[in-house]
Amino acid sequence: PCLSSAPMALESRSLYSGHFTPTALSSQSSLDGGGPHYPEDLEDNSTMSAMAPSGSSSGLLNEREVVRRAGREAISQFLDGHTCFSVLRASGKVVVFDTRIPIQLAFYALVEHDMQCAPLWDSSTRQFVGLLTVTDFIDVLRYYRRTKGDVSTLATRSISEILSDGNILGSVLVRHVPKCRPSETDAAAAAQAAATSSHHRTFLSASSETTLKQACLLLHGHSLDFLPVILPDDMRCLATITYTNILEHLVTHFREQRRLFDDTVYDLGIGTYHDDVVTARASETLAEVLHTLHINGLSAMPVVDDAGKVVGVYSRSDITFLAAATDAEDAVSNLDLTLEVLMSQRRTDVTTPDALHTCTRAHTLQSIFEYFAQWKFNRLIVVDEQERVVGVVSARDLVAYFLEELLEQ
């Protein structure tokens, strides 16, 4: 069954009222079996280009590139004019772990507080030394399953003990860099791989006064999912921010009257497409899927049926199999469950960032921004007319596009 719900189309679609207004890109219903509905006014730009006189094709290409550059510069200037402090919510909470506490206790605390990660504090050196994420604990369970170790020891093994274990750090906790977009140079890819640091042993952070542009460069340059924001006066950790947080701030506060974002995300090369897209079958076990995600440096991937039709998205941070477990041994056993079983047990609320949201190659960057303003997704699955997966566009891809020239440098 299709696990995504149907975002309802809004009546108003004023694309250029000075900011990004919410609209719907697609709707999927598990009740009537209907497929995606695409707004009628969205047209493939390649079709419009083909209608232009052949003699003006060169001029149109130059004009299009000028508009694209203006769009990137406008967003780049916006990110340069706002700080990390501006992204923070009016109220919130931060969980910090002392590295001496048991890793299993730390994981349960993350789940209880609905947090994806927490900074690690070393009381002996009196400084932050890294991050612990929900996916780290899942990866540690994978290690115990593979080595047939005594998983009950996780109730007593401290965070520092686990993260100093070379066998664990050298296998399931090794960082893999995601594949670069086709437009990124080999030099940029090599630089990113060289700069990538383990968040377990290196604490990379931003000051509250760091610009969002600098924060994005830190996130992308070190292949980070989370960036702690520190108050420089007393080294307090105010929050951890992500690409999604930055994109949410952008679509809420960015103002632009010019039509700068009418090209499709496919024409702009934003996202991953065709043979580079990694998918999972609903019949695969959780252990197999988590291994695939790990070696490809991915945080999530679309789940397809035998016909290649998308039926859901599975994220590395999904803790459904842990919530259903009675103890650590049961959690390890649940790694042998299939995605089909797990997906039938988890939340299907479309307001969750990892819910299934789809678009087509014909959707413009403007419409993607408007859709994000409504649903705050982590990624969009690009599908064809038969709902087969042809690409993935993540919040990381969208932000990276506007910093493309800086990232290549």
Short mmCIF file of C-alpha atoms in Angstrom, two decimals:
data_model
loop_
_atom_site.label_atom_id
_atom_site.label_comp_id
_atom_site.label_asym_id
_atom_site.label_seq_id
_atom_site.Cartn_x
_atom_site.Cartn_y
_atom_site.Cartn_z
CA PRO A 1 0.00 0.00 0.00
CA CYS A 2 1.03 3.59 -0.61
CA LEU A 3 2.06 5.00 2.74
CA SER A 4 1.97 8.69 1.90
CA SER A 5 -1.12 10.82 2.46
CA ALA A 6 -2.66 13.38 0.17
CA PRO A 7 -1.66 17.02 0.51
CA MET A 8 -4.71 19.01 -0.60
CA ALA A 9 -4.27 21.57 -3.35
CA LEU A 10 -4.66 25.16 -2.21
CA GLU A 11 -6.90 27.60 -4.06
CA SER A 12 -4.30 30.36 -4.40
CA ARG A 13 -1.19 29.95 -6.56
CA SER A 14 0.29 33.45 -6.71
CA LEU A 15 3.85 32.43 -7.51
CA TYR A 16 5.45 35.86 -7.43
CA SER A 17 3.76 37.79 -4.66
CA GLY A 18 7.15 38.62 -3.20
CA HIS A 19 7.70 35.37 -1.31
CA PHE A 20 7.19 31.64 -1.63
CA THR A 21 3.51 30.81 -1.13
CA PRO A 22 2.52 27.19 -0.35
CA THR A 23 1.07 25.08 -3.12
CA ALA A 24 0.70 21.36 -3.76
CA LEU A 25 2.83 19.44 -6.23
CA SER A 26 1.23 16.06 -5.96
CA SER A 27 -1.43 14.18 -4.12
CA GLN A 28 -1.55 10.48 -3.47
CA SER A 29 -4.48 8.67 -1.94
CA SER A 30 -4.41 5.23 -0.40
CA LEU A 31 -8.21 5.30 -0.27
CA ASP A 32 -9.26 5.63 -3.89
CA GLY A 33 -6.06 4.31 -5.43
CA GLY A 34 -5.58 7.47 -7.47
CA GLY A 35 -2.14 8.32 -8.78
CA PRO A 36 -0.31 11.60 -8.54
CA HIS A 37 -2.10 14.74 -9.68
CA TYR A 38 0.05 17.43 -11.22
CA PRO A 39 -0.98 21.09 -11.53
CA GLU A 40 -2.03 21.88 -15.07
CA ASP A 41 -0.02 25.09 -15.26
CA LEU A 42 3.32 23.32 -14.80
CA GLU A 43 4.94 22.72 -18.14
CA ASP A 44 8.21 21.13 -19.15
CA ASN A 45 10.60 23.96 -20.09
CA SER A 46 12.07 21.84 -22.87
CA THR A 47 8.68 21.95 -24.59
CA MET A 48 8.54 25.73 -24.37
CA SER A 49 12.10 26.03 -25.67
CA ALA A 50 11.23 23.88 -28.67
CA MET A 51 8.46 26.35 -29.58
CA ALA A 52 10.91 29.26 -29.85
CA PRO A 53 12.34 30.23 -33.29
CA SER A 54 15.54 28.35 -33.99
CA GLY A 55 17.45 31.58 -34.71
CA SER A 56 16.84 32.82 -31.19
CA SER A 57 17.95 29.64 -29.42
CA SER A 58 21.41 30.98 -28.62
CA GLY A 59 19.97 34.19 -27.21
CA LEU A 60 17.45 32.25 -25.13
CA LEU A 61 20.20 30.07 -23.69
CA ASN A 62 22.28 33.10 -22.73
CA GLU A 63 19.26 34.82 -21.22
CA ARG A 64 18.35 31.70 -19.27
CA GLU A 65 21.87 31.42 -17.85
CA VAL A 66 21.77 35.08 -16.78
CA VAL A 67 18.48 34.47 -14.96
CA ARG A 68 19.84 31.33 -13.30
CA ARG A 69 22.93 33.17 -12.12
CA ALA A 70 20.79 36.02 -10.78
CA GLY A 71 18.69 33.52 -8.86
CA ARG A 72 21.74 31.86 -7.31
CA GLU A 73 23.23 35.22 -6.39
CA ALA A 74 19.98 36.41 -4.78
CA ILE A 75 19.76 33.33 -2.56
CA SER A 76 23.49 33.43 -1.84
CA GLN A 77 23.22 37.04 -0.68
CA PHE A 78 20.24 36.13 1.50
CA LEU A 79 22.18 33.31 3.17
CA ASP A 80 25.12 35.67 3.65
CA GLY A 81 22.90 38.25 5.33
CA HIS A 82 21.36 35.92 7.93
CA THR A 83 23.05 34.21 10.86
CA CYS A 84 22.54 30.83 12.51
CA PHE A 85 20.85 32.60 15.39
CA SER A 86 18.05 33.69 13.03
CA VAL A 87 17.21 30.02 12.32
CA LEU A 88 16.68 29.12 15.97
CA ARG A 89 13.15 28.72 17.26
CA ALA A 90 11.75 31.03 19.93
CA SER A 91 11.77 28.11 22.35
CA GLY A 92 13.25 24.65 22.28
CA LYS A 93 15.47 22.17 24.06
CA VAL A 94 18.93 20.74 23.70
CA VAL A 95 20.05 17.35 25.00
CA VAL A 96 23.76 16.97 25.82
CA PHE A 97 25.34 13.66 26.82
CA ASP A 98 28.31 13.10 29.07
CA THR A 99 30.48 10.51 27.31
CA ARG A 100 30.54 8.39 30.50
CA ILE A 101 26.87 7.37 30.36
CA PRO A 102 25.82 4.03 28.77
CA ILE A 103 25.10 4.32 25.06
CA GLN A 104 21.80 2.44 25.38
CA LEU A 105 20.59 4.94 27.98
CA ALA A 106 21.61 7.80 25.69
CA PHE A 107 19.62 6.34 22.83
CA TYR A 108 16.47 5.98 24.94
CA ALA A 109 16.89 9.61 26.02
CA LEU A 110 17.03 10.73 22.36
CA VAL A 111 13.85 8.81 21.60
CA GLU A 112 12.07 10.11 24.70
CA HIS A 113 12.89 13.72 23.84
CA ASP A 114 12.21 13.21 20.11
CA MET A 115 15.74 14.29 19.19
CA GLN A 116 17.82 13.10 16.25
CA CYS A 117 21.21 13.87 17.78
CA ALA A 118 22.99 15.25 20.84
CA PRO A 119 26.41 16.86 21.41
CA LEU A 120 28.87 14.83 23.46
CA TRP A 121 30.60 16.43 26.46
CA ASP A 122 33.89 15.15 27.88
CA SER A 123 33.94 16.14 31.55
CA SER A 124 37.68 15.43 31.87
CA THR A 125 38.66 17.92 29.16
CA ARG A 126 35.59 20.12 29.76
CA GLN A 127 34.73 20.46 26.10
CA PHE A 128 32.45 19.10 23.40
CA VAL A 129 34.07 16.21 21.57
CA GLY A 130 31.50 15.00 19.03
CA LEU A 131 27.88 14.11 18.27
CA LEU A 132 25.78 11.03 18.92
CA THR A 133 22.88 10.36 16.57
CA VAL A 134 19.99 7.92 16.53
CA THR A 135 21.52 6.23 13.50
CA ASP A 136 24.76 5.64 15.43
CA PHE A 137 22.98 3.36 17.88
CA ILE A 138 21.26 1.56 15.00
CA ASP A 139 24.65 1.04 13.37
CA VAL A 140 26.09 -0.31 16.63
CA LEU A 141 23.24 -2.85 16.71
CA ARG A 142 24.17 -3.84 13.15
CA TYR A 143 27.75 -4.45 14.33
CA TYR A 144 26.60 -6.69 17.19
CA ARG A 145 24.36 -8.63 14.82
CA ARG A 146 27.18 -9.18 12.35
CA THR A 147 29.76 -10.19 14.98
CA LYS A 148 27.23 -12.10 17.12
CA GLY A 149 28.38 -10.13 20.17
CA ASP A 150 26.58 -9.92 23.50
CA VAL A 151 24.20 -7.04 22.84
CA SER A 152 23.17 -6.90 26.50
CA THR A 153 26.50 -5.20 27.26
CA LEU A 154 25.20 -2.03 25.58
CA ALA A 155 23.29 -1.38 28.79
CA THR A 156 26.62 -0.82 30.57
CA ARG A 157 29.13 0.17 27.87
CA SER A 158 29.66 3.93 27.91
CA ILE A 159 29.52 6.21 24.88
CA SER A 160 33.27 6.86 25.12
CA GLU A 161 33.98 3.13 25.29
CA ILE A 162 31.92 2.40 22.19
CA LEU A 163 33.41 5.31 20.23
CA SER A 164 36.95 4.30 21.14
CA ASP A 165 36.38 0.74 19.91
CA GLY A 166 38.39 0.57 16.69
CA ASN A 167 36.42 -2.40 15.38
CA ILE A 168 33.15 -0.47 15.59
CA LEU A 169 34.57 2.83 14.35
CA GLY A 170 36.34 1.08 11.49
CA SER A 171 33.24 -0.68 10.20
CA VAL A 172 29.65 0.40 10.79
CA LEU A 173 30.55 3.92 11.91
CA VAL A 174 32.83 4.72 8.95
CA ARG A 175 31.63 7.82 7.13
CA HIS A 176 30.84 7.41 3.42
CA VAL A 177 30.45 10.54 1.28
CA PRO A 178 27.32 10.69 -0.93
CA LYS A 179 27.84 10.72 -4.68
CA CYS A 180 28.38 14.21 -6.07
CA ARG A 181 25.94 15.78 -8.50
CA PRO A 182 26.98 15.57 -12.17
CA SER A 183 27.65 19.33 -12.22
CA GLU A 184 30.19 19.08 -9.41
CA THR A 185 33.78 18.73 -10.51
CA ASP A 186 36.09 15.87 -9.63
CA ALA A 187 38.19 18.35 -7.67
CA ALA A 188 35.16 19.37 -5.61
CA ALA A 189 34.36 15.73 -4.93
CA ALA A 190 37.92 15.02 -3.85
CA ALA A 191 37.98 18.09 -1.61
CA GLN A 192 34.74 17.06 0.05
CA ALA A 193 35.99 13.53 0.66
CA ALA A 194 39.23 14.85 2.14
CA ALA A 195 37.41 17.31 4.40
CA THR A 196 34.92 14.79 5.68
CA SER A 197 35.38 14.25 9.40
CA SER A 198 33.80 11.73 11.72
CA HIS A 199 31.24 13.46 13.91
CA HIS A 200 32.12 10.95 16.62
CA ARG A 201 35.69 12.17 17.11
CA THR A 202 35.56 15.75 15.83
CA PHE A 203 33.19 18.41 17.09
CA LEU A 204 32.44 20.81 14.24
CA SER A 205 30.17 23.66 15.19
CA ALA A 206 29.06 27.14 14.21
CA SER A 207 28.81 30.27 16.30
CA SER A 208 25.40 31.87 16.70
CA GLU A 209 26.84 34.73 14.61
CA THR A 210 28.00 32.46 11.77
CA THR A 211 26.22 33.29 8.52
CA LEU A 212 23.91 30.72 6.99
CA LYS A 213 26.15 30.62 3.94
CA GLN A 214 29.11 29.62 6.09
CA ALA A 215 26.93 27.08 7.91
CA CYS A 216 25.89 25.51 4.59
CA LEU A 217 29.52 25.32 3.50
CA LEU A 218 30.38 23.54 6.76
CA LEU A 219 27.50 21.09 6.36
CA HIS A 220 28.31 20.31 2.75
CA GLY A 221 32.09 20.46 2.93
CA HIS A 222 32.24 17.93 5.78
CA SER A 223 29.23 15.86 4.66
CA LEU A 224 27.39 16.62 7.92
CA ASP A 225 23.72 16.04 8.66
CA PHE A 226 23.70 18.18 11.82
CA LEU A 227 25.57 21.35 12.79
CA PRO A 228 25.60 22.42 16.46
CA VAL A 229 25.19 26.15 17.10
CA ILE A 230 27.31 27.43 19.99
CA LEU A 231 26.98 30.66 21.97
CA PRO A 232 30.60 31.85 21.89
CA ASP A 233 30.52 33.72 25.23
CA ASP A 234 30.05 30.66 27.43
CA MET A 235 30.18 27.74 24.94
CA ARG A 236 26.58 26.79 25.48
CA CYS A 237 25.03 24.65 22.73
CA LEU A 238 21.87 26.45 21.60
CA ALA A 239 20.63 23.96 19.02
CA THR A 240 21.63 21.72 16.13
CA ILE A 241 20.56 22.83 12.66
CA THR A 242 20.12 20.95 9.39
CA TYR A 243 19.65 21.73 5.71
CA THR A 244 15.90 21.47 6.28
CA ASN A 245 16.02 24.13 9.02
CA ILE A 246 17.95 26.49 6.74
CA LEU A 247 15.59 25.86 3.81
CA GLU A 248 12.59 26.49 6.07
CA HIS A 249 14.05 29.86 7.08
CA LEU A 250 14.73 30.68 3.44
CA VAL A 251 11.23 30.01 2.14
CA THR A 252 9.71 31.89 5.08
CA HIS A 253 11.75 35.09 4.87
CA PHE A 254 13.17 35.37 1.34
CA ARG A 255 11.57 38.12 -0.78
CA GLU A 256 12.03 38.42 -4.52
CA GLN A 257 9.84 40.07 -7.18
CA ARG A 258 11.82 38.89 -10.22
CA ARG A 259 10.96 35.61 -11.93
CA LEU A 260 14.21 33.81 -11.23
CA PHE A 261 13.17 30.23 -10.54
CA ASP A 262 11.07 29.11 -13.53
CA ASP A 263 13.48 26.40 -14.69
CA THR A 264 12.77 22.82 -13.72
CA VAL A 265 14.89 21.16 -11.06
CA TYR A 266 15.75 18.51 -13.66
CA ASP A 267 17.08 21.07 -16.17
CA LEU A 268 19.06 22.71 -13.37
CA GLY A 269 20.62 19.40 -12.42
CA ILE A 270 19.34 19.57 -8.86
CA GLY A 271 19.10 16.10 -7.37
CA THR A 272 20.10 12.57 -8.33
CA TYR A 273 18.56 10.86 -11.36
CA HIS A 274 18.27 7.63 -13.33
CA ASP A 275 21.02 5.04 -12.76
CA ASP A 276 22.52 6.99 -9.84
CA VAL A 277 19.33 6.61 -7.79
CA VAL A 278 19.55 3.90 -5.14
CA THR A 279 16.26 2.18 -4.31
CA ALA A 280 15.11 -0.62 -2.02
CA ARG A 281 12.53 -3.36 -2.50
CA ALA A 282 9.82 -3.84 0.09
CA SER A 283 10.88 -7.50 0.29
CA GLU A 284 14.42 -6.64 1.48
CA THR A 285 15.33 -7.02 5.13
CA LEU A 286 16.10 -4.03 7.30
CA ALA A 287 19.71 -5.20 7.75
CA GLU A 288 20.19 -5.27 3.96
CA VAL A 289 18.67 -1.80 3.49
CA LEU A 290 20.68 -0.23 6.32
CA HIS A 291 23.88 -1.66 4.82
CA THR A 292 23.01 -0.20 1.41
CA LEU A 293 22.29 3.21 2.94
CA HIS A 294 25.56 3.12 4.87
CA ILE A 295 27.90 2.24 2.02
CA ASN A 296 26.28 4.82 -0.26
CA GLY A 297 26.41 7.59 2.33
CA LEU A 298 22.63 8.07 2.17
CA SER A 299 20.20 9.08 4.90
CA ALA A 300 17.15 7.60 3.13
CA MET A 301 16.03 6.01 -0.11
CA PRO A 302 12.78 5.32 -1.95
CA VAL A 303 11.10 1.93 -1.59
CA VAL A 304 9.67 0.44 -4.79
CA ASP A 305 7.57 -2.55 -5.77
CA ASP A 306 8.48 -5.10 -8.44
CA ALA A 307 7.32 -2.72 -11.18
CA GLY A 308 9.57 0.06 -9.93
CA LYS A 309 6.61 2.08 -8.62
CA VAL A 310 7.36 4.05 -5.46
CA VAL A 311 5.51 2.84 -2.37
CA GLY A 312 7.36 4.68 0.37
CA VAL A 313 10.61 6.09 1.72
CA TYR A 314 12.85 4.45 4.30
CA SER A 315 15.14 6.58 6.47
CA ARG A 316 18.17 5.42 8.46
CA SER A 317 16.76 7.27 11.46
CA ASP A 318 13.50 5.29 11.40
CA ILE A 319 13.24 3.63 14.83
CA THR A 320 10.07 1.61 14.21
CA PHE A 321 11.94 -1.69 14.65
CA LEU A 322 13.35 -0.46 17.97
CA ALA A 323 10.04 0.81 19.30
CA ALA A 324 8.53 -2.63 18.69
CA ALA A 325 11.37 -4.42 20.52
CA THR A 326 11.14 -5.53 24.15
CA ASP A 327 14.92 -5.49 24.74
CA ALA A 328 18.23 -5.15 22.90
CA GLU A 329 18.25 -8.80 21.77
CA ASP A 330 14.77 -8.36 20.31
CA ALA A 331 15.91 -5.20 18.53
CA VAL A 332 18.76 -7.09 16.85
CA SER A 333 16.31 -9.82 15.80
CA ASN A 334 14.07 -7.18 14.24
CA LEU A 335 16.85 -6.31 11.80
CA ASP A 336 15.74 -9.42 9.90
CA LEU A 337 12.24 -8.03 9.35
CA THR A 338 11.33 -6.93 5.84
CA LEU A 339 10.57 -3.32 4.93
CA GLU A 340 7.04 -4.35 4.04
CA VAL A 341 6.41 -5.43 7.64
CA LEU A 342 8.09 -2.38 9.16
CA MET A 343 6.36 0.12 6.91
CA SER A 344 2.98 -1.29 7.91
CA GLN A 345 3.78 -0.55 11.57
CA ARG A 346 5.14 2.99 11.41
CA ARG A 347 3.52 6.41 11.39
CA THR A 348 2.06 7.55 8.07
CA ASP A 349 1.53 11.20 8.99
CA VAL A 350 2.51 13.43 6.03
CA THR A 351 3.75 16.09 8.45
CA THR A 352 6.80 13.99 9.31
CA PRO A 353 9.89 15.16 7.34
CA ASP A 354 10.60 11.67 5.99
CA ALA A 355 7.07 11.06 4.67
CA LEU A 356 6.69 10.27 0.96
CA HIS A 357 6.35 13.38 -1.19
CA THR A 358 6.60 13.22 -4.99
CA CYS A 359 7.08 15.53 -7.95
CA THR A 360 7.94 15.17 -11.64
CA ARG A 361 10.85 16.34 -13.77
CA ALA A 362 8.58 19.11 -15.10
CA HIS A 363 8.24 20.90 -11.78
CA THR A 364 10.02 24.21 -11.46
CA LEU A 365 12.34 25.26 -8.69
CA GLN A 366 9.78 27.90 -7.72
CA SER A 367 7.03 25.31 -7.26
CA ILE A 368 9.38 23.07 -5.26
CA PHE A 369 10.06 25.96 -2.87
CA GLU A 370 6.34 26.64 -2.50
CA TYR A 371 5.66 23.01 -1.76
CA PHE A 372 8.43 22.94 0.83
CA ALA A 373 6.89 26.00 2.51
CA GLN A 374 3.81 23.86 3.19
CA TRP A 375 5.24 20.43 4.03
CA LYS A 376 8.87 20.90 5.22
CA PHE A 377 10.04 17.64 3.62
CA ASN A 378 13.57 16.26 3.78
CA ARG A 379 13.40 15.04 0.18
CA LEU A 380 11.15 14.72 -2.87
CA ILE A 381 10.94 11.54 -4.94
CA VAL A 382 10.83 12.36 -8.65
CA VAL A 383 8.47 10.03 -10.54
CA ASP A 384 7.23 9.52 -14.09
CA GLU A 385 3.65 9.11 -15.29
CA GLN A 386 3.57 5.51 -14.01
CA GLU A 387 4.87 6.63 -10.56
CA ARG A 388 8.19 4.91 -11.20
CA VAL A 389 11.20 6.47 -9.48
CA VAL A 390 13.43 8.54 -11.77
CA GLY A 391 15.16 10.77 -9.22
CA VAL A 392 15.50 12.16 -5.71
CA VAL A 393 15.74 15.84 -4.72
CA SER A 394 16.82 16.49 -1.13
CA ALA A 395 16.96 19.63 0.99
CA ARG A 396 20.74 19.27 0.74
CA ASP A 397 20.54 19.33 -3.07
CA LEU A 398 18.41 22.48 -3.07
CA VAL A 399 20.74 24.41 -0.76
CA ALA A 400 23.89 23.17 -2.53
CA TYR A 401 22.61 24.44 -5.91
CA PHE A 402 22.74 28.05 -4.72
CA LEU A 403 26.28 27.66 -3.45
CA GLU A 404 27.50 25.68 -6.44
CA GLU A 405 30.32 28.01 -7.45
CA LEU A 406 31.62 28.35 -3.88
CA LEU A 407 31.48 24.58 -3.33
CA GLU A 408 33.51 23.96 -6.49
CA GLN A 409 36.14 26.46 -5.32
#
